[in-house]
mmCIF file with all atom_site columns, C-alpha atoms in Angstrom:
data_model
loop_
_atom_site.group_PDB
_atom_site.id
_atom_site.type_symbol
_atom_site.label_atom_id
_atom_site.label_alt_id
_atom_site.label_comp_id
_atom_site.label_asym_id
_atom_site.label_entity_id
_atom_site.label_seq_id
_atom_site.pdbx_PDB_ins_code
_atom_site.Cartn_x
_atom_site.Cartn_y
_atom_site.Cartn_z
_atom_site.occupancy
_atom_site.B_iso_or_equiv
_atom_site.pdbx_formal_charge
_atom_site.auth_seq_id
_atom_site.auth_comp_id
_atom_site.auth_asym_id
_atom_site.auth_atom_id
_atom_site.pdbx_PDB_model_num
ATOM 1   C CA . UNK A 1 1   ? -64.109 -74.941 -13.507 1.00 38.00 ? 19  UNK A CA 1
ATOM 2   C CA . UNK A 1 2   ? -67.666 -74.559 -12.686 1.00 42.00 ? 20  UNK A CA 1
ATOM 3   C CA . UNK A 1 3   ? -69.120 -70.964 -13.251 1.00 47.00 ? 21  UNK A CA 1
ATOM 4   C CA . UNK A 1 4   ? -68.576 -68.976 -9.958  1.00 54.00 ? 22  UNK A CA 1
ATOM 5   C CA . UNK A 1 5   ? -66.743 -71.584 -8.283  1.00 79.00 ? 23  UNK A CA 1
ATOM 6   C CA . UNK A 1 6   ? -63.435 -69.119 -7.790  1.00 88.00 ? 24  UNK A CA 1
ATOM 7   C CA . UNK A 1 7   ? -63.584 -67.513 -4.273  1.00 90.00 ? 25  UNK A CA 1
ATOM 8   C CA . UNK A 1 8   ? -63.859 -63.814 -4.073  1.00 91.00 ? 26  UNK A CA 1
ATOM 9   C CA . UNK A 1 9   ? -60.631 -61.743 -4.014  1.00 94.00 ? 27  UNK A CA 1
ATOM 10  C CA . UNK A 1 10  ? -60.491 -58.664 -1.904  1.00 96.00 ? 28  UNK A CA 1
ATOM 11  C CA . UNK A 1 11  ? -57.893 -56.177 -2.807  1.00 96.00 ? 29  UNK A CA 1
ATOM 12  C CA . UNK A 1 12  ? -57.430 -53.982 0.002   1.00 96.00 ? 30  UNK A CA 1
ATOM 13  C CA . UNK A 1 13  ? -55.869 -50.857 -1.564  1.00 96.00 ? 31  UNK A CA 1
ATOM 14  C CA . UNK A 1 14  ? -54.787 -47.440 -0.827  1.00 96.00 ? 32  UNK A CA 1
ATOM 15  C CA . UNK A 1 15  ? -54.719 -44.915 -4.125  1.00 97.00 ? 33  UNK A CA 1
ATOM 16  C CA . UNK A 1 16  ? -51.577 -43.165 -2.944  1.00 95.00 ? 34  UNK A CA 1
ATOM 17  C CA . UNK A 1 17  ? -49.536 -46.277 -2.402  1.00 94.00 ? 35  UNK A CA 1
ATOM 18  C CA . UNK A 1 18  ? -46.750 -47.003 -5.160  1.00 92.00 ? 36  UNK A CA 1
ATOM 19  C CA . UNK A 1 19  ? -47.018 -50.907 -4.063  1.00 92.00 ? 37  UNK A CA 1
ATOM 20  C CA . UNK A 1 20  ? -50.770 -50.932 -4.988  1.00 94.00 ? 38  UNK A CA 1
ATOM 21  C CA . UNK A 1 21  ? -50.093 -49.552 -8.401  1.00 93.00 ? 39  UNK A CA 1
ATOM 22  C CA . UNK A 1 22  ? -47.410 -52.509 -8.842  1.00 90.00 ? 40  UNK A CA 1
ATOM 23  C CA . UNK A 1 23  ? -49.937 -54.909 -7.619  1.00 91.00 ? 41  UNK A CA 1
ATOM 24  C CA . UNK A 1 24  ? -52.423 -53.802 -10.445 1.00 91.00 ? 42  UNK A CA 1
ATOM 25  C CA . UNK A 1 25  ? -50.004 -56.047 -12.628 1.00 90.00 ? 43  UNK A CA 1
ATOM 26  C CA . UNK A 1 26  ? -50.758 -59.185 -10.399 1.00 90.00 ? 44  UNK A CA 1
ATOM 27  C CA . UNK A 1 27  ? -54.503 -58.187 -10.906 1.00 91.00 ? 45  UNK A CA 1
ATOM 28  C CA . UNK A 1 28  ? -54.258 -58.042 -14.612 1.00 91.00 ? 46  UNK A CA 1
ATOM 29  C CA . UNK A 1 29  ? -52.413 -61.473 -14.755 1.00 91.00 ? 47  UNK A CA 1
ATOM 30  C CA . UNK A 1 30  ? -55.175 -63.048 -12.430 1.00 92.00 ? 48  UNK A CA 1
ATOM 31  C CA . UNK A 1 31  ? -57.859 -61.545 -14.669 1.00 90.00 ? 49  UNK A CA 1
ATOM 32  C CA . UNK A 1 32  ? -56.247 -62.886 -17.754 1.00 92.00 ? 50  UNK A CA 1
ATOM 33  C CA . UNK A 1 33  ? -55.853 -66.239 -16.471 1.00 90.00 ? 51  UNK A CA 1
ATOM 34  C CA . UNK A 1 34  ? -59.281 -66.728 -14.710 1.00 91.00 ? 52  UNK A CA 1
ATOM 35  C CA . UNK A 1 35  ? -61.515 -64.475 -16.880 1.00 90.00 ? 53  UNK A CA 1
ATOM 36  C CA . UNK A 1 36  ? -64.866 -63.325 -15.888 1.00 87.00 ? 54  UNK A CA 1
ATOM 37  C CA . UNK A 1 37  ? -65.159 -65.865 -13.304 1.00 88.00 ? 55  UNK A CA 1
ATOM 38  C CA . UNK A 1 38  ? -62.628 -64.002 -11.093 1.00 91.00 ? 56  UNK A CA 1
ATOM 39  C CA . UNK A 1 39  ? -64.511 -61.198 -8.724  1.00 92.00 ? 57  UNK A CA 1
ATOM 40  C CA . UNK A 1 40  ? -61.969 -58.748 -7.330  1.00 93.00 ? 58  UNK A CA 1
ATOM 41  C CA . UNK A 1 41  ? -63.533 -56.263 -5.001  1.00 95.00 ? 59  UNK A CA 1
ATOM 42  C CA . UNK A 1 42  ? -61.722 -52.984 -4.029  1.00 97.00 ? 60  UNK A CA 1
ATOM 43  C CA . UNK A 1 43  ? -61.633 -52.394 -0.263  1.00 98.00 ? 61  UNK A CA 1
ATOM 44  C CA . UNK A 1 44  ? -60.443 -49.098 0.904   1.00 98.00 ? 62  UNK A CA 1
ATOM 45  C CA . UNK A 1 45  ? -57.526 -48.752 3.533   1.00 97.00 ? 63  UNK A CA 1
ATOM 46  C CA . UNK A 1 46  ? -56.121 -45.132 3.348   1.00 96.00 ? 64  UNK A CA 1
ATOM 47  C CA . UNK A 1 47  ? -53.276 -44.560 5.516   1.00 92.00 ? 65  UNK A CA 1
ATOM 48  C CA . UNK A 1 48  ? -52.817 -41.647 7.474   1.00 91.00 ? 66  UNK A CA 1
ATOM 49  C CA . UNK A 1 49  ? -49.173 -40.965 6.157   1.00 93.00 ? 67  UNK A CA 1
ATOM 50  C CA . UNK A 1 50  ? -50.753 -40.147 2.968   1.00 94.00 ? 68  UNK A CA 1
ATOM 51  C CA . UNK A 1 51  ? -52.574 -36.758 2.700   1.00 95.00 ? 69  UNK A CA 1
ATOM 52  C CA . UNK A 1 52  ? -54.672 -37.496 -0.336  1.00 97.00 ? 70  UNK A CA 1
ATOM 53  C CA . UNK A 1 53  ? -55.703 -41.311 0.281   1.00 97.00 ? 71  UNK A CA 1
ATOM 54  C CA . UNK A 1 54  ? -58.859 -40.776 2.010   1.00 97.00 ? 72  UNK A CA 1
ATOM 55  C CA . UNK A 1 55  ? -60.275 -38.046 -0.670  1.00 98.00 ? 73  UNK A CA 1
ATOM 56  C CA . UNK A 1 56  ? -59.025 -40.537 -3.634  1.00 98.00 ? 74  UNK A CA 1
ATOM 57  C CA . UNK A 1 57  ? -61.012 -43.379 -1.926  1.00 98.00 ? 75  UNK A CA 1
ATOM 58  C CA . UNK A 1 58  ? -63.859 -41.107 -1.954  1.00 98.00 ? 76  UNK A CA 1
ATOM 59  C CA . UNK A 1 59  ? -63.492 -40.093 -5.290  1.00 98.00 ? 77  UNK A CA 1
ATOM 60  C CA . UNK A 1 60  ? -63.037 -43.821 -6.278  1.00 98.00 ? 78  UNK A CA 1
ATOM 61  C CA . UNK A 1 61  ? -66.311 -44.605 -4.560  1.00 98.00 ? 79  UNK A CA 1
ATOM 62  C CA . UNK A 1 62  ? -68.172 -42.211 -6.776  1.00 98.00 ? 80  UNK A CA 1
ATOM 63  C CA . UNK A 1 63  ? -66.650 -43.331 -9.890  1.00 98.00 ? 81  UNK A CA 1
ATOM 64  C CA . UNK A 1 64  ? -67.845 -46.816 -9.155  1.00 98.00 ? 82  UNK A CA 1
ATOM 65  C CA . UNK A 1 65  ? -71.374 -45.498 -8.490  1.00 98.00 ? 83  UNK A CA 1
ATOM 66  C CA . UNK A 1 66  ? -70.881 -43.960 -12.045 1.00 98.00 ? 84  UNK A CA 1
ATOM 67  C CA . UNK A 1 67  ? -69.716 -47.190 -13.627 1.00 98.00 ? 85  UNK A CA 1
ATOM 68  C CA . UNK A 1 68  ? -66.112 -46.444 -14.038 1.00 98.00 ? 86  UNK A CA 1
ATOM 69  C CA . UNK A 1 69  ? -64.604 -47.504 -10.665 1.00 97.00 ? 87  UNK A CA 1
ATOM 70  C CA . UNK A 1 70  ? -61.773 -49.674 -12.027 1.00 96.00 ? 88  UNK A CA 1
ATOM 71  C CA . UNK A 1 71  ? -60.574 -47.452 -14.708 1.00 97.00 ? 89  UNK A CA 1
ATOM 72  C CA . UNK A 1 72  ? -60.465 -44.590 -12.209 1.00 98.00 ? 90  UNK A CA 1
ATOM 73  C CA . UNK A 1 73  ? -58.649 -46.684 -9.777  1.00 98.00 ? 91  UNK A CA 1
ATOM 74  C CA . UNK A 1 74  ? -55.944 -47.750 -12.208 1.00 97.00 ? 92  UNK A CA 1
ATOM 75  C CA . UNK A 1 75  ? -55.505 -44.142 -13.872 1.00 98.00 ? 93  UNK A CA 1
ATOM 76  C CA . UNK A 1 76  ? -55.035 -42.605 -10.191 1.00 98.00 ? 94  UNK A CA 1
ATOM 77  C CA . UNK A 1 77  ? -52.517 -45.360 -9.154  1.00 97.00 ? 95  UNK A CA 1
ATOM 78  C CA . UNK A 1 78  ? -50.773 -44.696 -12.304 1.00 97.00 ? 96  UNK A CA 1
ATOM 79  C CA . UNK A 1 79  ? -49.982 -41.290 -11.048 1.00 97.00 ? 97  UNK A CA 1
ATOM 80  C CA . UNK A 1 80  ? -49.300 -41.771 -7.478  1.00 95.00 ? 98  UNK A CA 1
ATOM 81  C CA . UNK A 1 81  ? -46.612 -38.950 -7.383  1.00 95.00 ? 99  UNK A CA 1
ATOM 82  C CA . UNK A 1 82  ? -48.841 -36.534 -9.123  1.00 97.00 ? 100 UNK A CA 1
ATOM 83  C CA . UNK A 1 83  ? -51.337 -37.314 -6.637  1.00 97.00 ? 101 UNK A CA 1
ATOM 84  C CA . UNK A 1 84  ? -48.930 -36.266 -3.788  1.00 95.00 ? 102 UNK A CA 1
ATOM 85  C CA . UNK A 1 85  ? -48.384 -32.689 -5.333  1.00 96.00 ? 103 UNK A CA 1
ATOM 86  C CA . UNK A 1 86  ? -52.025 -32.071 -6.816  1.00 97.00 ? 104 UNK A CA 1
ATOM 87  C CA . UNK A 1 87  ? -54.335 -33.841 -4.642  1.00 96.00 ? 105 UNK A CA 1
ATOM 88  C CA . UNK A 1 88  ? -58.227 -33.246 -5.200  1.00 97.00 ? 106 UNK A CA 1
ATOM 89  C CA . UNK A 1 89  ? -57.289 -31.133 -8.487  1.00 98.00 ? 107 UNK A CA 1
ATOM 90  C CA . UNK A 1 90  ? -55.807 -34.498 -10.060 1.00 98.00 ? 108 UNK A CA 1
ATOM 91  C CA . UNK A 1 91  ? -58.652 -36.758 -8.916  1.00 98.00 ? 109 UNK A CA 1
ATOM 92  C CA . UNK A 1 92  ? -61.168 -34.198 -10.642 1.00 98.00 ? 110 UNK A CA 1
ATOM 93  C CA . UNK A 1 93  ? -58.807 -34.091 -13.783 1.00 98.00 ? 111 UNK A CA 1
ATOM 94  C CA . UNK A 1 94  ? -58.696 -37.858 -14.101 1.00 98.00 ? 112 UNK A CA 1
ATOM 95  C CA . UNK A 1 95  ? -62.615 -38.073 -13.582 1.00 98.00 ? 113 UNK A CA 1
ATOM 96  C CA . UNK A 1 96  ? -62.904 -35.692 -16.360 1.00 98.00 ? 114 UNK A CA 1
ATOM 97  C CA . UNK A 1 97  ? -60.582 -37.681 -18.565 1.00 98.00 ? 115 UNK A CA 1
ATOM 98  C CA . UNK A 1 98  ? -62.774 -40.740 -17.904 1.00 98.00 ? 116 UNK A CA 1
ATOM 99  C CA . UNK A 1 99  ? -65.837 -39.109 -18.766 1.00 98.00 ? 117 UNK A CA 1
ATOM 100 C CA . UNK A 1 100 ? -67.279 -38.963 -15.101 1.00 98.00 ? 118 UNK A CA 1
ATOM 101 C CA . UNK A 1 101 ? -69.588 -36.276 -14.031 1.00 98.00 ? 119 UNK A CA 1
ATOM 102 C CA . UNK A 1 102 ? -66.909 -34.021 -12.215 1.00 98.00 ? 120 UNK A CA 1
ATOM 103 C CA . UNK A 1 103 ? -69.511 -32.031 -10.472 1.00 98.00 ? 121 UNK A CA 1
ATOM 104 C CA . UNK A 1 104 ? -70.709 -35.136 -8.801  1.00 98.00 ? 122 UNK A CA 1
ATOM 105 C CA . UNK A 1 105 ? -67.119 -36.165 -8.151  1.00 98.00 ? 123 UNK A CA 1
ATOM 106 C CA . UNK A 1 106 ? -66.377 -32.690 -6.550  1.00 98.00 ? 124 UNK A CA 1
ATOM 107 C CA . UNK A 1 107 ? -69.619 -32.869 -4.517  1.00 98.00 ? 125 UNK A CA 1
ATOM 108 C CA . UNK A 1 108 ? -68.837 -36.307 -3.253  1.00 97.00 ? 126 UNK A CA 1
ATOM 109 C CA . UNK A 1 109 ? -65.576 -34.917 -1.910  1.00 97.00 ? 127 UNK A CA 1
ATOM 110 C CA . UNK A 1 110 ? -67.223 -32.166 0.010   1.00 97.00 ? 128 UNK A CA 1
ATOM 111 C CA . UNK A 1 111 ? -70.671 -33.858 1.307   1.00 97.00 ? 129 UNK A CA 1
ATOM 112 C CA . UNK A 1 112 ? -68.802 -37.177 2.336   1.00 95.00 ? 130 UNK A CA 1
ATOM 113 C CA . UNK A 1 113 ? -71.462 -39.263 0.623   1.00 97.00 ? 131 UNK A CA 1
ATOM 114 C CA . UNK A 1 114 ? -69.032 -42.385 0.659   1.00 98.00 ? 132 UNK A CA 1
ATOM 115 C CA . UNK A 1 115 ? -67.461 -41.716 4.004   1.00 97.00 ? 133 UNK A CA 1
ATOM 116 C CA . UNK A 1 116 ? -69.363 -44.690 5.524   1.00 98.00 ? 134 UNK A CA 1
ATOM 117 C CA . UNK A 1 117 ? -68.299 -47.284 3.093   1.00 97.00 ? 135 UNK A CA 1
ATOM 118 C CA . UNK A 1 118 ? -64.429 -46.239 3.336   1.00 98.00 ? 136 UNK A CA 1
ATOM 119 C CA . UNK A 1 119 ? -64.616 -46.114 7.149   1.00 98.00 ? 137 UNK A CA 1
ATOM 120 C CA . UNK A 1 120 ? -66.262 -49.468 7.156   1.00 98.00 ? 138 UNK A CA 1
ATOM 121 C CA . UNK A 1 121 ? -63.831 -50.952 5.012   1.00 98.00 ? 139 UNK A CA 1
ATOM 122 C CA . UNK A 1 122 ? -61.121 -49.438 7.005   1.00 97.00 ? 140 UNK A CA 1
ATOM 123 C CA . UNK A 1 123 ? -62.644 -50.872 10.349  1.00 97.00 ? 141 UNK A CA 1
ATOM 124 C CA . UNK A 1 124 ? -63.195 -54.427 8.828   1.00 97.00 ? 142 UNK A CA 1
ATOM 125 C CA . UNK A 1 125 ? -59.536 -54.377 7.419   1.00 96.00 ? 143 UNK A CA 1
ATOM 126 C CA . UNK A 1 126 ? -58.240 -53.287 10.945  1.00 96.00 ? 144 UNK A CA 1
ATOM 127 C CA . UNK A 1 127 ? -60.385 -56.195 12.525  1.00 96.00 ? 145 UNK A CA 1
ATOM 128 C CA . UNK A 1 128 ? -58.917 -58.982 10.101  1.00 95.00 ? 146 UNK A CA 1
ATOM 129 C CA . UNK A 1 129 ? -55.270 -57.712 10.546  1.00 94.00 ? 147 UNK A CA 1
ATOM 130 C CA . UNK A 1 130 ? -54.702 -55.520 7.532   1.00 94.00 ? 148 UNK A CA 1
ATOM 131 C CA . UNK A 1 131 ? -51.908 -53.342 8.444   1.00 92.00 ? 149 UNK A CA 1
ATOM 132 C CA . UNK A 1 132 ? -50.886 -51.869 5.135   1.00 91.00 ? 150 UNK A CA 1
ATOM 133 C CA . UNK A 1 133 ? -51.250 -52.103 1.410   1.00 94.00 ? 151 UNK A CA 1
ATOM 134 C CA . UNK A 1 134 ? -51.912 -54.049 -0.676  1.00 95.00 ? 152 UNK A CA 1
ATOM 135 C CA . UNK A 1 135 ? -53.206 -56.672 1.166   1.00 94.00 ? 153 UNK A CA 1
ATOM 136 C CA . UNK A 1 136 ? -55.535 -59.409 -0.475  1.00 94.00 ? 154 UNK A CA 1
ATOM 137 C CA . UNK A 1 137 ? -57.904 -61.703 1.183   1.00 95.00 ? 155 UNK A CA 1
ATOM 138 C CA . UNK A 1 138 ? -58.890 -64.968 -0.975  1.00 94.00 ? 156 UNK A CA 1
ATOM 139 C CA . UNK A 1 139 ? -61.380 -66.976 0.506   1.00 85.00 ? 157 UNK A CA 1
ATOM 140 C CA . UNK A 1 140 ? -60.474 -66.754 4.431   1.00 86.00 ? 158 UNK A CA 1
ATOM 141 C CA . UNK A 1 141 ? -56.818 -66.254 3.686   1.00 91.00 ? 159 UNK A CA 1
ATOM 142 C CA . UNK A 1 142 ? -55.235 -63.002 4.176   1.00 93.00 ? 160 UNK A CA 1
ATOM 143 C CA . UNK A 1 143 ? -52.095 -62.192 2.166   1.00 90.00 ? 161 UNK A CA 1
ATOM 144 C CA . UNK A 1 144 ? -50.080 -59.059 3.043   1.00 87.00 ? 162 UNK A CA 1
ATOM 145 C CA . UNK A 1 145 ? -48.259 -57.589 0.203   1.00 78.00 ? 163 UNK A CA 1
ATOM 146 C CA . UNK A 1 146 ? -47.185 -54.554 1.830   1.00 69.00 ? 164 UNK A CA 1
ATOM 147 C CA . UNK A 1 147 ? -43.925 -55.802 2.914   1.00 68.00 ? 165 UNK A CA 1
ATOM 148 C CA . UNK A 1 148 ? -43.254 -57.970 -0.231  1.00 69.00 ? 166 UNK A CA 1
ATOM 149 C CA . UNK A 1 149 ? -45.106 -58.726 -3.310  1.00 72.00 ? 167 UNK A CA 1
ATOM 150 C CA . UNK A 1 150 ? -42.640 -61.717 -3.921  1.00 75.00 ? 168 UNK A CA 1
ATOM 151 C CA . UNK A 1 151 ? -44.357 -64.922 -4.828  1.00 78.00 ? 169 UNK A CA 1
ATOM 152 C CA . UNK A 1 152 ? -47.908 -63.250 -3.849  1.00 81.00 ? 170 UNK A CA 1
ATOM 153 C CA . UNK A 1 153 ? -49.302 -64.044 -7.554  1.00 84.00 ? 171 UNK A CA 1
ATOM 154 C CA . UNK A 1 154 ? -48.306 -67.538 -7.212  1.00 88.00 ? 172 UNK A CA 1
ATOM 155 C CA . UNK A 1 155 ? -49.848 -67.702 -3.592  1.00 88.00 ? 173 UNK A CA 1
ATOM 156 C CA . UNK A 1 156 ? -53.181 -66.138 -4.800  1.00 89.00 ? 174 UNK A CA 1
ATOM 157 C CA . UNK A 1 157 ? -53.300 -68.249 -7.833  1.00 88.00 ? 175 UNK A CA 1
ATOM 158 C CA . UNK A 1 158 ? -52.746 -71.547 -5.690  1.00 88.00 ? 176 UNK A CA 1
ATOM 159 C CA . UNK A 1 159 ? -55.568 -70.297 -3.701  1.00 86.00 ? 177 UNK A CA 1
ATOM 160 C CA . UNK A 1 160 ? -57.878 -69.856 -6.353  1.00 88.00 ? 178 UNK A CA 1
ATOM 161 C CA . UNK A 1 161 ? -57.143 -72.992 -8.073  1.00 87.00 ? 179 UNK A CA 1
ATOM 162 C CA . UNK A 1 162 ? -56.977 -74.749 -4.717  1.00 77.00 ? 180 UNK A CA 1
#
Protein backbone atom coordinates (compact mmCIF):
# COMPACT_ATOMS: atom_id res chain seq x y z
CA UNK A 1 0.00 0.00 0.00
CA UNK A 2 1.33 3.44 -0.89
CA UNK A 3 2.16 5.68 2.08
CA UNK A 4 -0.70 8.11 2.69
CA UNK A 5 -3.07 6.24 0.41
CA UNK A 6 -5.56 5.36 3.14
CA UNK A 7 -8.64 7.53 3.39
CA UNK A 8 -9.06 9.65 6.50
CA UNK A 9 -11.24 8.13 9.22
CA UNK A 10 -13.37 10.67 11.07
CA UNK A 11 -14.60 9.38 14.42
CA UNK A 12 -17.67 11.34 15.50
CA UNK A 13 -17.70 10.87 19.24
CA UNK A 14 -19.29 12.00 22.46
CA UNK A 15 -17.20 11.53 25.57
CA UNK A 16 -20.13 10.61 27.80
CA UNK A 17 -21.25 7.83 25.43
CA UNK A 18 -20.69 4.22 26.47
CA UNK A 19 -21.02 3.10 22.82
CA UNK A 20 -18.06 5.35 21.97
CA UNK A 21 -16.08 3.63 24.71
CA UNK A 22 -16.83 0.29 23.05
CA UNK A 23 -15.89 1.73 19.65
CA UNK A 24 -12.35 2.37 20.91
CA UNK A 25 -11.71 -1.37 20.53
CA UNK A 26 -12.48 -1.04 16.81
CA UNK A 27 -10.15 1.96 16.53
CA UNK A 28 -7.38 0.01 18.26
CA UNK A 29 -7.90 -2.91 15.88
CA UNK A 30 -7.75 -0.57 12.87
CA UNK A 31 -4.57 1.07 14.15
CA UNK A 32 -2.99 -2.35 14.74
CA UNK A 33 -3.89 -3.48 11.23
CA UNK A 34 -3.02 -0.34 9.26
CA UNK A 35 -0.31 1.19 11.44
CA UNK A 36 0.93 4.73 11.03
CA UNK A 37 -0.68 5.08 7.60
CA UNK A 38 -4.09 5.32 9.25
CA UNK A 39 -5.16 8.80 10.30
CA UNK A 40 -8.12 8.97 12.68
CA UNK A 41 -9.53 12.39 13.45
CA UNK A 42 -11.75 12.94 16.45
CA UNK A 43 -14.88 14.95 15.65
CA UNK A 44 -17.09 16.15 18.48
CA UNK A 45 -20.81 15.49 18.56
CA UNK A 46 -21.93 16.12 22.17
CA UNK A 47 -25.52 15.09 22.72
CA UNK A 48 -27.91 17.24 24.74
CA UNK A 49 -28.99 14.27 26.85
CA UNK A 50 -25.53 14.12 28.46
CA UNK A 51 -24.86 16.98 30.86
CA UNK A 52 -21.05 16.81 30.73
CA UNK A 53 -20.51 15.91 27.07
CA UNK A 54 -19.81 19.47 25.98
CA UNK A 55 -17.33 20.28 28.79
CA UNK A 56 -15.65 16.92 28.10
CA UNK A 57 -15.24 17.92 24.45
CA UNK A 58 -13.76 21.27 25.53
CA UNK A 59 -11.31 19.52 27.86
CA UNK A 60 -10.39 17.04 25.11
CA UNK A 61 -9.59 19.88 22.72
CA UNK A 62 -7.32 21.40 25.35
CA UNK A 63 -5.68 18.00 25.82
CA UNK A 64 -5.05 17.85 22.05
CA UNK A 65 -3.56 21.36 22.25
CA UNK A 66 -1.22 20.04 24.95
CA UNK A 67 -0.27 16.98 22.89
CA UNK A 68 -2.20 14.30 24.78
CA UNK A 69 -5.60 14.31 23.13
CA UNK A 70 -6.06 10.62 22.39
CA UNK A 71 -4.85 9.45 25.82
CA UNK A 72 -7.29 11.94 27.38
CA UNK A 73 -10.18 10.76 25.19
CA UNK A 74 -9.48 7.12 26.01
CA UNK A 75 -9.15 7.83 29.75
CA UNK A 76 -12.43 9.78 29.90
CA UNK A 77 -14.32 7.20 27.86
CA UNK A 78 -13.05 4.49 30.22
CA UNK A 79 -14.80 6.37 33.04
CA UNK A 80 -18.12 7.32 31.43
CA UNK A 81 -20.18 6.41 34.50
CA UNK A 82 -17.87 8.41 36.77
CA UNK A 83 -18.11 11.42 34.42
CA UNK A 84 -21.89 11.31 34.83
CA UNK A 85 -21.46 11.72 38.60
CA UNK A 86 -18.41 14.00 38.88
CA UNK A 87 -18.41 16.12 35.72
CA UNK A 88 -15.61 18.70 35.41
CA UNK A 89 -13.96 17.45 38.60
CA UNK A 90 -13.24 14.14 36.84
CA UNK A 91 -12.03 15.91 33.69
CA UNK A 92 -9.46 17.82 35.74
CA UNK A 93 -8.44 14.68 37.60
CA UNK A 94 -7.84 12.81 34.33
CA UNK A 95 -5.88 15.79 32.99
CA UNK A 96 -3.68 15.71 36.08
CA UNK A 97 -3.17 11.96 35.84
CA UNK A 98 -1.92 12.43 32.26
CA UNK A 99 0.44 15.24 33.22
CA UNK A 100 -1.51 17.99 31.49
CA UNK A 101 -1.48 21.56 32.74
CA UNK A 102 -4.69 21.33 34.76
CA UNK A 103 -4.86 25.11 35.23
CA UNK A 104 -5.07 25.48 31.44
CA UNK A 105 -7.69 22.72 31.18
CA UNK A 106 -9.76 24.42 33.87
CA UNK A 107 -9.35 27.79 32.18
CA UNK A 108 -10.42 26.27 28.84
CA UNK A 109 -13.63 25.10 30.52
CA UNK A 110 -14.25 28.64 31.76
CA UNK A 111 -13.16 30.82 28.83
CA UNK A 112 -14.63 28.71 26.04
CA UNK A 113 -11.50 28.87 23.87
CA UNK A 114 -12.42 25.62 22.09
CA UNK A 115 -16.16 26.27 21.65
CA UNK A 116 -15.84 27.21 17.98
CA UNK A 117 -14.20 23.88 17.12
CA UNK A 118 -16.87 21.89 18.92
CA UNK A 119 -19.73 23.96 17.52
CA UNK A 120 -18.29 23.62 13.99
CA UNK A 121 -17.98 19.85 14.39
CA UNK A 122 -21.55 19.63 15.63
CA UNK A 123 -22.88 21.75 12.76
CA UNK A 124 -20.95 19.77 10.15
CA UNK A 125 -22.06 16.49 11.70
CA UNK A 126 -25.68 17.56 11.56
CA UNK A 127 -25.25 18.70 7.95
CA UNK A 128 -23.89 15.32 6.85
CA UNK A 129 -26.50 13.32 8.72
CA UNK A 130 -24.82 12.39 12.00
CA UNK A 131 -27.60 11.76 14.50
CA UNK A 132 -25.77 9.82 17.20
CA UNK A 133 -22.46 8.45 18.30
CA UNK A 134 -20.28 6.73 17.41
CA UNK A 135 -20.44 7.58 13.73
CA UNK A 136 -17.58 7.18 11.28
CA UNK A 137 -16.89 8.87 7.99
CA UNK A 138 -14.41 6.96 5.84
CA UNK A 139 -13.72 8.70 2.56
CA UNK A 140 -17.21 9.90 1.71
CA UNK A 141 -19.06 7.03 3.40
CA UNK A 142 -20.92 7.67 6.66
CA UNK A 143 -21.27 4.63 8.94
CA UNK A 144 -23.62 4.91 11.90
CA UNK A 145 -22.48 2.95 14.94
CA UNK A 146 -24.98 4.54 17.28
CA UNK A 147 -27.67 1.95 16.60
CA UNK A 148 -25.43 -1.10 16.21
CA UNK A 149 -21.72 -1.67 15.94
CA UNK A 150 -22.16 -5.19 14.57
CA UNK A 151 -20.08 -5.62 11.44
CA UNK A 152 -18.83 -2.03 11.58
CA UNK A 153 -15.15 -2.92 11.92
CA UNK A 154 -15.39 -5.13 8.83
CA UNK A 155 -17.16 -2.40 6.85
CA UNK A 156 -14.54 0.22 7.81
CA UNK A 157 -11.73 -2.22 6.97
CA UNK A 158 -13.35 -2.87 3.57
CA UNK A 159 -13.53 0.85 2.82
CA UNK A 160 -9.90 1.34 3.85
CA UNK A 161 -8.70 -1.54 1.72
CA UNK A 162 -11.05 -0.72 -1.17
